């Protein structure tokens, strides 16, 4: 018969007893028509720490993230890569992941000063795709000025910032999706489009915009390379293009240059 704090434990008469409560235990054995009692044993039950409190979160693709747990006196935290077993990643109140490209789960457990461990908490990190900044535009002359219609072609942006590159006017910025900006002088401007989603993931595009250039590329149809200093050079002029290969033919289709 097992006893707890001097009182018999009902139904506890097996050879072994599992103690879960703090207190004094002893056992009595009926032998040869008499009870024999053991010495009492003091059992101290240490508390198990609470499971850490941490929410799932998100991160931009290709970025790392730092997970933080509030300080609790007498408790340390261990970060692992598996619900059971696995590898210990670090110990402490915070853990910083490597750059992530796919959804990843980390696990954290609390350990108190008695080396008692809580259950492991799984923390899911959802990886969000980066936005891609893109836009088109068209230019129309009006009253000596040039109205440029901008169209953001990024899919469902959360936040938009346009910087129109016109240093002659203060506040040449807009947060509209498809703004119209009026340039007072024809020319080529570096327009900046910044796209950002609600996570703070962003992308920036810098694009040259020709305001008032109805024919951004001028290609001559003839030239006379005879060394007389007149029209000897064939030159392509314009904006918004990159010349990588140029071939010149005569009127019968023979490649000359």
Coordinates of N, CA and C in Angstrom, one line a residue:
X1 N 0.9 -1.2 0.0 CA 0.0 0.0 0.0 C 0.9 1.3 0.0
X2 N 0.6 2.2 -0.9 CA 1.4 3.4 -1.0 C 0.7 4.5 -0.2
X3 N 1.5 5.4 0.4 CA 1.0 6.5 1.2 C 1.5 7.8 0.7
X4 N 0.7 8.9 0.7 CA 1.1 10.2 0.3 C 0.8 11.1 1.5
X5 N 1.9 11.8 2.0 CA 1.7 12.7 3.2 C 1.0 12.0 4.4
X6 N 1.4 10.7 4.5 CA 0.9 9.9 5.7 C -0.5 9.3 5.5
X7 N -1.1 9.6 4.3 CA -2.5 9.0 4.1 C -2.4 8.0 3.0
X8 N -3.2 6.9 3.1 CA -3.1 5.8 2.1 C -3.7 6.4 0.8
X9 N -3.1 5.9 -0.3 CA -3.6 6.3 -1.7 C -4.5 5.2 -2.1
X10 N -5.8 5.5 -2.3 CA -6.8 4.5 -2.7 C -6.4 3.8 -4.0
X11 N -6.4 2.5 -3.9 CA -6.2 1.7 -5.1 C -4.7 1.6 -5.5
X12 N -3.8 2.2 -4.7 CA -2.4 2.2 -5.1 C -1.7 1.1 -4.3
X13 N -1.8 -0.1 -4.8 CA -1.2 -1.2 -4.0 C -0.3 -2.1 -4.9
X14 N 0.1 -1.5 -6.1 CA 1.0 -2.3 -6.9 C 2.5 -2.1 -6.4
X15 N 3.4 -2.9 -7.0 CA 4.8 -2.8 -6.6 C 5.4 -1.5 -7.0
X16 N 4.9 -0.8 -8.0 CA 5.4 0.5 -8.5 C 4.4 1.5 -8.4
X17 N 4.8 2.8 -8.1 CA 3.8 3.9 -8.1 C 4.5 5.1 -8.7
X18 N 3.8 5.7 -9.6 CA 4.3 6.9 -10.3 C 3.8 8.2 -9.6
X19 N 4.7 8.9 -9.0 CA 4.4 10.1 -8.2 C 4.4 11.3 -9.1
X20 N 3.3 12.1 -9.1 CA 3.2 13.3 -9.9 C 3.1 14.6 -9.0
X21 N 2.8 14.4 -7.7 CA 2.6 15.5 -6.9 C 3.7 15.7 -5.9
X22 N 4.0 17.0 -5.5 CA 5.0 17.3 -4.6 C 4.6 16.8 -3.2
X23 N 5.5 16.1 -2.4 CA 5.1 15.7 -1.1 C 6.0 14.5 -0.6
X24 N 5.5 13.9 0.5 CA 6.2 12.7 1.1 C 5.5 11.4 0.7
X25 N 6.2 10.4 0.4 CA 5.7 9.1 0.0 C 6.4 8.0 0.8
X26 N 5.6 7.0 1.1 CA 6.2 5.8 1.7 C 5.3 4.6 1.3
X27 N 5.7 3.4 1.5 CA 5.0 2.2 1.1 C 4.9 1.3 2.3
X28 N 3.8 0.6 2.5 CA 3.6 -0.4 3.5 C 3.4 -1.8 2.9
X29 N 4.0 -2.8 3.5 CA 3.9 -4.2 3.0 C 3.4 -5.0 4.2
X30 N 2.3 -5.8 3.9 CA 1.7 -6.8 4.8 C 2.5 -8.1 4.7
X31 N 3.2 -8.5 5.7 CA 4.0 -9.7 5.6 C 4.0 -10.3 7.0
X32 N 3.7 -11.6 7.0 CA 3.7 -12.4 8.2 C 2.8 -11.8 9.3
X33 N 1.6 -11.5 8.7 CA 0.5 -11.0 9.6 C 0.9 -9.7 10.3
X34 N 1.7 -8.9 9.6 CA 2.1 -7.6 10.2 C 2.5 -6.6 9.1
X35 N 2.3 -5.3 9.3 CA 2.6 -4.3 8.4 C 4.1 -3.9 8.6
X36 N 4.8 -3.8 7.5 CA 6.1 -3.2 7.5 C 6.2 -2.0 6.6
X37 N 6.7 -0.9 7.2 CA 6.7 0.4 6.4 C 8.1 0.9 6.1
X38 N 8.2 1.4 4.9 CA 9.5 2.0 4.5 C 9.7 3.4 5.0
X39 N 10.9 3.9 4.9 CA 11.1 5.3 5.2 C 10.4 6.2 4.2
X40 N 10.0 7.4 4.6 CA 9.4 8.3 3.7 C 10.4 9.0 2.8
X41 N 10.0 9.2 1.5 CA 10.8 9.8 0.5 C 10.1 11.1 0.1
X42 N 11.0 12.2 0.1 CA 10.4 13.5 -0.3 C 10.6 13.6 -1.8
X43 N 9.4 13.9 -2.5 CA 9.4 14.0 -3.9 C 9.1 15.5 -4.2
X44 N 10.1 16.1 -5.0 CA 9.9 17.5 -5.4 C 9.6 17.5 -6.9
X45 N 8.5 18.1 -7.2 CA 8.0 18.2 -8.6 C 8.3 19.6 -9.1
X46 N 9.2 19.7 -10.1 CA 9.5 21.0 -10.7 C 8.5 21.3 -11.8
X47 N 8.2 22.6 -11.9 CA 7.2 23.0 -12.8 C 7.7 22.9 -14.3
X48 N 6.9 22.6 -15.2 CA 7.2 22.7 -16.6 C 7.0 24.1 -17.2
X49 N 7.9 24.6 -17.9 CA 7.7 26.0 -18.4 C 6.6 26.0 -19.4
X50 N 6.0 27.2 -19.6 CA 4.9 27.3 -20.6 C 5.5 27.2 -22.0
X51 N 4.7 26.8 -22.9 CA 5.0 26.7 -24.3 C 5.3 28.2 -24.7
X52 N 6.3 28.5 -25.5 CA 6.6 29.8 -25.9 C 5.4 30.4 -26.7
X53 N 5.2 31.7 -26.6 CA 4.2 32.4 -27.3 C 4.7 33.2 -28.5
X54 N 4.5 32.7 -29.7 CA 5.1 33.3 -30.9 C 4.2 33.0 -32.1
X55 N 3.8 34.0 -32.8 CA 2.9 33.9 -34.0 C 3.7 33.5 -35.2
X56 N 2.9 32.9 -36.2 CA 3.5 32.7 -37.5 C 3.7 34.1 -38.2
X57 N 4.5 34.1 -39.2 CA 4.8 35.4 -39.8 C 5.2 35.2 -41.2
X58 N 5.5 36.4 -41.9 CA 5.8 36.4 -43.3 C 7.1 37.1 -43.5
X59 N 7.7 36.9 -44.7 CA 8.9 37.6 -45.1 C 9.0 37.7 -46.6
X60 N 9.7 38.7 -47.0 CA 9.9 38.9 -48.5 C 10.9 37.8 -49.0
X61 N 10.6 37.3 -50.2 CA 11.5 36.3 -50.8 C 12.9 36.8 -50.9
X62 N 13.9 35.9 -50.4 CA 15.3 36.3 -50.5 C 15.7 37.1 -49.3
X63 N 14.9 37.3 -48.3 CA 15.2 38.0 -47.1 C 15.3 37.1 -45.9
X64 N 16.0 37.5 -44.9 CA 16.0 36.8 -43.6 C 15.1 37.4 -42.6
X65 N 14.8 36.8 -41.5 CA 13.9 37.3 -40.5 C 14.4 36.9 -39.2
X66 N 14.2 37.8 -38.2 CA 14.6 37.6 -36.8 C 13.3 37.4 -36.0
X67 N 13.2 36.2 -35.3 CA 12.1 35.9 -34.5 C 12.5 36.2 -33.0
X68 N 11.6 36.8 -32.3 CA 11.9 37.3 -30.9 C 10.9 36.8 -29.9
X69 N 11.3 36.4 -28.8 CA 10.4 35.9 -27.7 C 10.6 36.8 -26.5
X70 N 9.5 37.2 -25.8 CA 9.7 38.1 -24.6 C 10.5 37.4 -23.5
X71 N 11.2 38.2 -22.7 CA 12.0 37.6 -21.6 C 11.1 37.1 -20.5
X72 N 11.4 35.9 -20.0 CA 10.8 35.3 -18.9 C 11.9 34.9 -17.9
X73 N 11.8 35.4 -16.7 CA 12.8 35.1 -15.7 C 13.0 33.6 -15.5
X74 N 14.3 33.1 -15.5 CA 14.6 31.7 -15.2 C 14.3 30.8 -16.4
X75 N 14.0 31.3 -17.5 CA 13.7 30.5 -18.7 C 14.6 30.8 -19.9
X76 N 15.1 29.8 -20.5 CA 15.9 30.0 -21.7 C 15.1 29.3 -22.9
X77 N 15.5 29.6 -24.1 CA 14.8 29.1 -25.3 C 15.8 28.4 -26.2
X78 N 15.4 27.3 -26.8 CA 16.2 26.6 -27.8 C 15.4 26.5 -29.1
X79 N 16.1 26.9 -30.1 CA 15.5 26.9 -31.5 C 16.0 25.6 -32.2
X80 N 15.1 24.9 -32.9 CA 15.4 23.7 -33.6 C 14.8 23.7 -35.0
X81 N 15.2 22.7 -35.8 CA 14.7 22.6 -37.1 C 13.7 21.5 -37.3
X82 N 13.3 20.9 -36.2 CA 12.4 19.7 -36.2 C 11.5 19.7 -35.0
X83 N 10.3 19.1 -35.1 CA 9.4 19.1 -34.0 C 10.0 18.2 -32.9
X84 N 10.7 17.1 -33.3 CA 11.3 16.2 -32.3 C 12.7 16.0 -32.8
X85 N 13.7 15.8 -31.9 CA 15.0 15.6 -32.3 C 15.6 16.8 -33.1
X86 N 16.1 16.5 -34.3 CA 16.6 17.5 -35.1 C 17.9 18.2 -34.6
X87 N 18.3 19.3 -35.2 CA 19.5 20.0 -34.8 C 19.2 21.3 -34.1
X88 N 20.0 21.6 -33.0 CA 19.9 22.8 -32.3 C 20.4 23.9 -33.1
X89 N 19.6 24.9 -33.4 CA 20.1 26.0 -34.3 C 20.7 27.1 -33.5
X90 N 20.1 27.5 -32.3 CA 20.7 28.4 -31.4 C 19.9 28.4 -30.1
X91 N 20.5 29.1 -29.1 CA 19.8 29.3 -27.8 C 19.7 30.8 -27.5
X92 N 18.5 31.2 -27.0 CA 18.4 32.6 -26.6 C 17.0 33.1 -27.0
X93 N 16.8 34.4 -26.7 CA 15.5 35.0 -26.9 C 15.2 35.3 -28.4
X94 N 16.2 35.2 -29.3 CA 16.0 35.5 -30.7 C 16.7 34.5 -31.6
X95 N 16.2 34.4 -32.8 CA 16.8 33.6 -33.8 C 16.7 34.3 -35.2
X96 N 17.8 34.4 -35.9 CA 17.7 35.0 -37.2 C 17.9 33.9 -38.3
X97 N 17.0 33.8 -39.2 CA 17.0 32.8 -40.2 C 18.0 33.2 -41.3
X98 N 18.4 32.3 -42.2 CA 19.1 32.7 -43.4 C 18.1 33.2 -44.4
X99 N 18.6 33.8 -45.5 CA 17.7 34.2 -46.6 C 16.8 33.1 -47.0
X100 N 15.4 33.4 -47.1 CA 14.5 32.3 -47.3 C 13.8 32.5 -48.7
X101 N 13.6 31.4 -49.4 CA 13.0 31.4 -50.7 C 11.7 30.6 -50.8
X102 N 11.5 29.7 -49.8 CA 10.3 28.9 -49.7 C 9.8 28.9 -48.2
X103 N 8.5 28.5 -48.1 CA 8.0 28.5 -46.7 C 8.8 27.6 -45.8
X104 N 9.1 28.1 -44.6 CA 10.0 27.3 -43.7 C 9.4 27.3 -42.3
X105 N 9.6 26.2 -41.6 CA 9.1 26.1 -40.2 C 10.2 25.9 -39.3
X106 N 10.2 26.7 -38.2 CA 11.2 26.5 -37.1 C 10.5 26.2 -35.8
X107 N 11.2 25.6 -34.9 CA 10.6 25.1 -33.7 C 11.4 25.7 -32.5
X108 N 10.6 26.1 -31.4 CA 11.3 26.6 -30.3 C 10.7 26.0 -29.0
X109 N 11.5 25.8 -28.0 CA 11.0 25.2 -26.7 C 11.6 26.0 -25.6
X110 N 10.9 26.0 -24.5 CA 11.4 26.7 -23.3 C 12.0 25.7 -22.3
X111 N 13.1 26.1 -21.7 CA 13.8 25.3 -20.7 C 14.0 26.1 -19.5
X112 N 13.6 25.6 -18.3 CA 13.7 26.4 -17.1 C 15.0 26.0 -16.3
X113 N 15.2 26.6 -15.2 CA 16.5 26.3 -14.4 C 16.6 24.9 -13.9
X114 N 15.5 24.1 -13.9 CA 15.5 22.7 -13.5 C 15.7 21.8 -14.6
X115 N 16.0 22.4 -15.8 CA 16.2 21.6 -17.1 C 14.9 21.0 -17.6
X116 N 13.7 21.4 -17.1 CA 12.5 21.0 -17.6 C 12.1 21.7 -18.9
X117 N 11.6 20.9 -19.8 CA 11.3 21.5 -21.2 C 9.8 21.5 -21.4
X118 N 9.5 22.6 -22.2 CA 8.1 22.7 -22.6 C 8.0 21.9 -23.9
X119 N 6.7 21.8 -24.4 CA 6.5 21.2 -25.8 C 7.1 22.2 -26.8
X120 N 7.5 21.8 -27.9 CA 8.0 22.6 -28.9 C 6.9 23.3 -29.7
X121 N 7.1 24.6 -29.9 CA 6.1 25.4 -30.7 C 6.6 25.5 -32.1
X122 N 5.8 25.2 -33.1 CA 6.2 25.4 -34.5 C 5.8 26.8 -35.0
X123 N 6.7 27.5 -35.6 CA 6.6 28.8 -36.2 C 6.7 28.8 -37.7
X124 N 5.6 29.0 -38.4 CA 5.7 29.0 -39.8 C 6.0 30.3 -40.4
X125 N 6.9 30.4 -41.4 CA 7.3 31.6 -42.0 C 6.9 31.5 -43.5
X126 N 5.9 32.3 -43.9 CA 5.5 32.3 -45.3 C 6.3 33.2 -46.1
X127 N 6.8 32.8 -47.2 CA 7.7 33.6 -48.0 C 6.8 34.3 -49.1
X128 N 6.8 35.6 -49.2 CA 6.0 36.3 -50.1 C 6.9 36.7 -51.3
X129 N 6.2 36.6 -52.5 CA 6.9 37.0 -53.8 C 7.2 38.5 -53.8
X130 N 8.3 38.8 -54.4 CA 8.6 40.2 -54.6 C 7.8 40.8 -55.7
X131 N 7.4 42.1 -55.6 CA 6.7 42.7 -56.7 C 7.7 43.1 -57.8
X132 N 7.2 43.3 -59.0 CA 8.1 43.6 -60.1 C 7.6 45.0 -60.7
X133 N 8.4 46.0 -60.6 CA 8.0 47.3 -61.1 C 8.1 47.4 -62.6
X134 N 7.0 47.8 -63.2 CA 7.0 48.0 -64.7 C 5.9 49.1 -65.1
X135 N 6.2 49.8 -66.2 CA 5.2 50.8 -66.6 C 5.4 51.1 -68.1
X136 N 4.4 51.6 -68.7 CA 4.4 52.2 -70.0 C 4.0 53.6 -70.0
X137 N 4.2 54.3 -71.1 CA 3.8 55.7 -71.1 C 3.6 56.2 -72.5
X138 N 2.9 57.3 -72.6 CA 2.7 58.0 -73.9 C 2.8 59.5 -73.7
X139 N 3.3 60.2 -74.7 CA 3.5 61.6 -74.6 C 2.7 62.4 -75.6
X140 N 2.1 63.5 -75.2 CA 1.3 64.3 -76.0 C 1.6 65.8 -75.8
X141 N 1.9 66.5 -76.9 CA 2.2 67.9 -76.8 C 0.9 68.7 -76.7
X142 N 1.0 69.7 -75.8 CA -0.2 70.5 -75.5 C 0.2 71.9 -75.1
X143 N 0.0 73.0 -75.9 CA 0.2 74.3 -75.5 C 1.7 74.6 -75.2
X144 N 2.6 74.0 -75.9 CA 4.0 74.2 -75.6 C 4.6 73.3 -74.5
X145 N 3.7 72.6 -73.9 CA 4.1 71.6 -72.8 C 3.9 70.2 -73.3
X146 N 4.3 69.3 -72.4 CA 4.2 67.9 -72.9 C 3.6 67.0 -71.8
X147 N 2.4 66.5 -72.0 CA 1.7 65.7 -71.1 C 2.0 64.2 -71.3
X148 N 2.5 63.6 -70.2 CA 2.9 62.2 -70.3 C 2.0 61.4 -69.5
X149 N 1.3 60.4 -70.1 CA 0.4 59.5 -69.4 C 1.2 58.3 -69.0
X150 N 1.3 58.0 -67.7 CA 2.0 56.9 -67.2 C 1.0 55.8 -66.8
X151 N 1.3 54.6 -67.1 CA 0.5 53.4 -66.7 C 1.3 52.4 -66.0
X152 N 1.0 52.1 -64.8 CA 1.7 51.1 -64.0 C 1.1 49.7 -64.4
X153 N 2.0 48.9 -64.8 CA 1.6 47.5 -65.3 C 2.0 46.5 -64.3
X154 N 2.4 46.8 -63.1 CA 2.6 45.9 -62.0 C 1.3 45.3 -61.5
X155 N 1.2 44.1 -61.3 CA 0.0 43.4 -60.9 C -0.4 43.7 -59.4
X156 N -1.5 44.4 -59.1 CA -2.0 44.6 -57.8 C -1.0 45.1 -56.8
X157 N -0.4 46.3 -57.1 CA 0.6 46.9 -56.1 C -0.2 47.4 -54.9
X158 N 0.4 47.4 -53.7 CA -0.2 47.9 -52.5 C 0.2 49.4 -52.4
X159 N 1.4 49.8 -52.6 CA 1.9 51.2 -52.5 C 2.7 51.5 -53.8
X160 N 2.5 52.7 -54.3 CA 3.2 53.2 -55.5 C 3.8 54.6 -55.3
X161 N 5.0 54.7 -55.7 CA 5.6 56.1 -55.7 C 6.2 56.3 -57.1
X162 N 5.8 57.4 -57.7 CA 6.4 57.9 -59.0 C 7.3 59.1 -58.7
X163 N 8.5 59.1 -59.2 CA 9.3 60.3 -59.2 C 9.6 60.6 -60.7
X164 N 9.2 61.8 -61.1 CA 9.1 62.0 -62.6 C 10.4 62.6 -63.1
X165 N 11.4 62.9 -62.3 CA 12.7 63.3 -62.8 C 12.8 64.7 -63.3
X166 N 11.8 65.5 -63.0 CA 11.8 66.9 -63.5 C 12.3 67.8 -62.3
X167 N 13.6 68.1 -62.4 CA 14.2 68.8 -61.3 C 13.8 70.3 -61.3
X168 N 13.2 70.8 -62.3 CA 12.8 72.2 -62.4 C 11.6 72.5 -61.6
X169 N 10.9 71.4 -61.1 CA 9.6 71.6 -60.4 C 9.7 70.9 -59.1
X170 N 9.4 71.5 -58.0 CA 9.4 70.8 -56.7 C 8.1 69.9 -56.6
X171 N 8.2 68.8 -55.9 CA 7.1 68.0 -55.7 C 6.7 67.2 -56.9
X172 N 7.6 66.8 -57.8 CA 7.3 66.0 -59.0 C 7.2 64.6 -58.6
X173 N 6.3 64.3 -57.7 CA 6.1 62.9 -57.1 C 4.6 62.6 -57.1
X174 N 4.2 61.4 -57.3 CA 2.8 61.0 -57.3 C 2.7 59.6 -56.7
X175 N 1.5 59.3 -56.1 CA 1.2 58.0 -55.5 C 0.0 57.4 -56.2
X176 N -0.4 58.0 -57.3 CA -1.5 57.4 -58.1 C -1.0 56.2 -58.9
X177 N -1.9 55.4 -59.3 CA -1.6 54.2 -60.0 C -1.2 54.6 -61.5
X178 N -2.0 55.4 -62.1 CA -1.7 55.9 -63.5 C -1.8 57.4 -63.6
X179 N -0.7 58.1 -63.2 CA -0.8 59.5 -63.2 C -0.5 60.1 -64.5
X180 N -0.7 61.4 -64.6 CA -0.4 62.2 -65.8 C 0.5 63.4 -65.3
X181 N 1.7 63.5 -65.9 CA 2.6 64.6 -65.5 C 2.9 65.5 -66.7
X182 N 2.9 66.8 -66.4 CA 3.2 67.7 -67.5 C 4.6 68.3 -67.4
X183 N 5.4 68.0 -68.4 CA 6.8 68.5 -68.5 C 6.8 69.8 -69.3
X184 N 7.4 70.8 -68.7 CA 7.4 72.1 -69.4 C 8.3 72.2 -70.6
X185 N 9.3 71.3 -70.6 CA 10.3 71.3 -71.7 C 10.5 69.9 -72.2
X186 N 10.6 69.8 -73.5 CA 10.8 68.5 -74.2 C 12.2 68.0 -73.8
X187 N 12.3 66.7 -73.6 CA 13.5 66.1 -73.3 C 13.4 64.7 -72.8
X188 N 14.5 64.1 -72.3 CA 14.5 62.8 -71.8 C 14.7 62.8 -70.3
X189 N 13.8 62.2 -69.6 CA 13.8 62.3 -68.1 C 13.9 60.9 -67.5
X190 N 14.7 60.7 -66.4 CA 14.8 59.5 -65.7 C 13.6 59.4 -64.7
X191 N 12.7 58.6 -65.1 CA 11.5 58.4 -64.2 C 11.7 57.2 -63.3
X192 N 11.4 57.3 -62.1 CA 11.5 56.2 -61.1 C 10.2 55.8 -60.6
X193 N 10.0 54.5 -60.7 CA 8.7 53.8 -60.1 C 9.1 52.9 -59.0
X194 N 8.6 53.1 -57.8 CA 8.8 52.3 -56.7 C 7.5 51.5 -56.3
X195 N 7.6 50.2 -56.3 CA 6.4 49.4 -56.0 C 6.7 48.7 -54.6
X196 N 5.7 48.7 -53.8 CA 5.9 48.1 -52.5 C 4.6 47.3 -52.1
X197 N 4.7 46.2 -51.5 CA 3.6 45.5 -50.9 C 3.4 45.7 -49.4
X198 N 2.4 45.1 -48.8 CA 2.1 45.4 -47.4 C 3.2 44.9 -46.5
X199 N 4.0 43.9 -47.0 CA 5.1 43.4 -46.1 C 6.3 44.3 -46.2
X200 N 6.3 45.3 -47.0 CA 7.5 46.1 -47.2 C 8.4 45.6 -48.3
X201 N 8.0 44.6 -49.0 CA 8.8 44.1 -50.1 C 8.7 45.1 -51.3
X202 N 9.8 45.5 -51.9 CA 9.7 46.5 -52.9 C 10.6 46.2 -54.1
X203 N 10.3 46.9 -55.2 CA 11.1 46.9 -56.4 C 11.1 48.3 -57.0
X204 N 12.3 48.6 -57.6 CA 12.5 50.0 -58.1 C 12.9 49.9 -59.6
X205 N 12.2 50.6 -60.4 CA 12.5 50.7 -61.8 C 12.9 52.1 -62.2
X206 N 14.0 52.3 -62.9 CA 14.4 53.6 -63.4 C 14.4 53.5 -64.9
X207 N 13.6 54.3 -65.6 CA 13.4 54.2 -67.0 C 13.4 55.6 -67.6
X208 N 14.1 55.7 -68.8 CA 14.2 57.0 -69.5 C 12.9 57.2 -70.3
X209 N 12.3 58.4 -70.1 CA 11.1 58.7 -70.7 C 11.3 60.0 -71.6
X210 N 10.9 59.8 -72.9 CA 11.1 60.9 -73.8 C 9.8 61.7 -73.9
X211 N 9.9 62.9 -73.3 CA 8.7 63.8 -73.3 C 8.8 64.7 -74.6
X212 N 7.8 64.6 -75.4 CA 7.8 65.5 -76.6 C 8.5 64.9 -77.8
X213 N 9.0 63.7 -77.7 CA 9.8 63.0 -78.8 C 8.8 62.1 -79.5
X214 N 8.2 62.6 -80.6 CA 7.3 61.8 -81.3 C 8.0 60.7 -82.2
X215 N 9.2 61.0 -82.6 CA 10.1 60.1 -83.3 C 11.4 59.9 -82.5
X216 N 11.3 59.0 -81.5 CA 12.5 58.9 -80.6 C 13.7 58.3 -81.4
X217 N 13.6 57.7 -82.5 CA 14.7 57.2 -83.3 C 14.7 57.8 -84.7
X218 N 15.8 58.4 -85.1 CA 16.0 58.9 -86.4 C 17.1 58.1 -87.2
X219 N 16.7 57.4 -88.3 CA 17.6 56.6 -89.0 C 17.7 57.2 -90.5
X220 N 18.8 57.7 -90.9 CA 19.0 58.3 -92.2 C 18.8 57.2 -93.3
X221 N 18.3 57.6 -94.4 CA 18.1 56.7 -95.5 C 19.3 56.6 -96.5
X222 N 20.1 57.6 -96.5 CA 21.3 57.7 -97.4 C 22.4 58.4 -96.7
X223 N 23.7 58.1 -97.2 CA 24.8 58.9 -96.9 C 25.9 58.7 -98.0
X224 N 26.9 59.6 -98.1 CA 27.8 59.6 -99.2 C 29.3 59.6 -98.6
X225 N 29.7 58.5 -98.3 CA 31.1 58.4 -97.6 C 32.2 58.5 -98.7
X226 N 32.3 59.7 -99.3 CA 33.4 59.9 -100.3 C 34.5 60.7 -99.8
X227 N 34.5 61.1 -98.5 CA 35.6 61.8 -98.0 C 35.6 63.3 -98.2
X228 N 34.5 63.8 -98.7 CA 34.5 65.3 -99.0 C 34.1 66.1 -97.8
X229 N 33.8 65.4 -96.7 CA 33.4 66.1 -95.4 C 32.0 66.5 -95.4
X230 N 31.2 66.0 -96.3 CA 29.8 66.2 -96.4 C 29.0 64.9 -96.4
X231 N 28.2 64.7 -95.3 CA 27.4 63.6 -95.2 C 28.2 62.3 -95.3
X232 N 29.4 62.3 -94.7 CA 30.2 61.1 -94.8 C 29.9 60.0 -93.7
X233 N 29.2 60.4 -92.7 CA 29.0 59.5 -91.5 C 27.5 59.2 -91.5
X234 N 27.3 57.9 -91.3 CA 25.9 57.3 -91.1 C 25.7 57.2 -89.6
X235 N 24.8 58.0 -89.1 CA 24.6 58.1 -87.6 C 23.1 58.0 -87.3
X236 N 22.8 57.0 -86.3 CA 21.4 56.9 -85.8 C 21.3 57.7 -84.6
X237 N 20.3 58.5 -84.5 CA 20.1 59.3 -83.4 C 18.7 59.0 -82.7
X238 N 18.6 59.2 -81.4 CA 17.4 59.0 -80.7 C 17.5 58.5 -79.3
X239 N 16.4 58.2 -78.7 CA 16.3 57.8 -77.3 C 15.6 56.4 -77.3
X240 N 15.6 55.8 -76.1 CA 14.8 54.6 -75.8 C 15.2 53.4 -76.6
X241 N 16.4 53.4 -77.1 CA 16.9 52.1 -77.8 C 18.4 52.0 -77.6
X242 N 18.8 50.8 -77.7 CA 20.2 50.4 -77.6 C 20.7 49.8 -78.9
X243 N 21.6 50.4 -79.6 CA 22.1 49.9 -80.9 C 23.2 48.9 -80.7
X244 N 22.9 47.6 -81.0 CA 23.9 46.6 -80.8 C 24.5 46.1 -82.1
X245 N 23.7 46.0 -83.2 CA 24.2 45.6 -84.5 C 23.7 46.5 -85.6
X246 N 24.5 47.0 -86.5 CA 24.0 47.8 -87.6 C 24.7 47.3 -88.9
X247 N 23.8 47.1 -89.9 CA 24.3 46.6 -91.2 C 23.8 47.6 -92.3
X248 N 24.6 48.0 -93.3 CA 24.2 48.9 -94.3 C 24.3 48.2 -95.7
X249 N 23.2 48.3 -96.5 CA 23.2 47.7 -97.8 C 23.0 48.7 -98.8
X250 N 23.4 48.4 -100.1 CA 23.1 49.3 -101.2 C 21.7 49.1 -101.7
X251 N 21.3 49.8 -102.7 CA 19.9 49.7 -103.2 C 19.6 48.4 -103.8
X252 N 20.6 47.6 -104.1 CA 20.4 46.3 -104.7 C 20.5 45.2 -103.7
X253 N 20.7 45.5 -102.4 CA 20.7 44.5 -101.4 C 22.0 44.0 -101.1
X254 N 23.1 44.6 -101.6 CA 24.4 44.1 -101.3 C 24.9 44.7 -100.0
X255 N 25.4 43.8 -99.1 CA 26.0 44.3 -97.8 C 27.3 45.1 -98.0
X256 N 27.2 46.4 -97.5 CA 28.4 47.2 -97.7 C 29.2 47.3 -96.4
X257 N 28.5 47.5 -95.3 CA 29.2 47.7 -94.0 C 28.6 46.8 -93.0

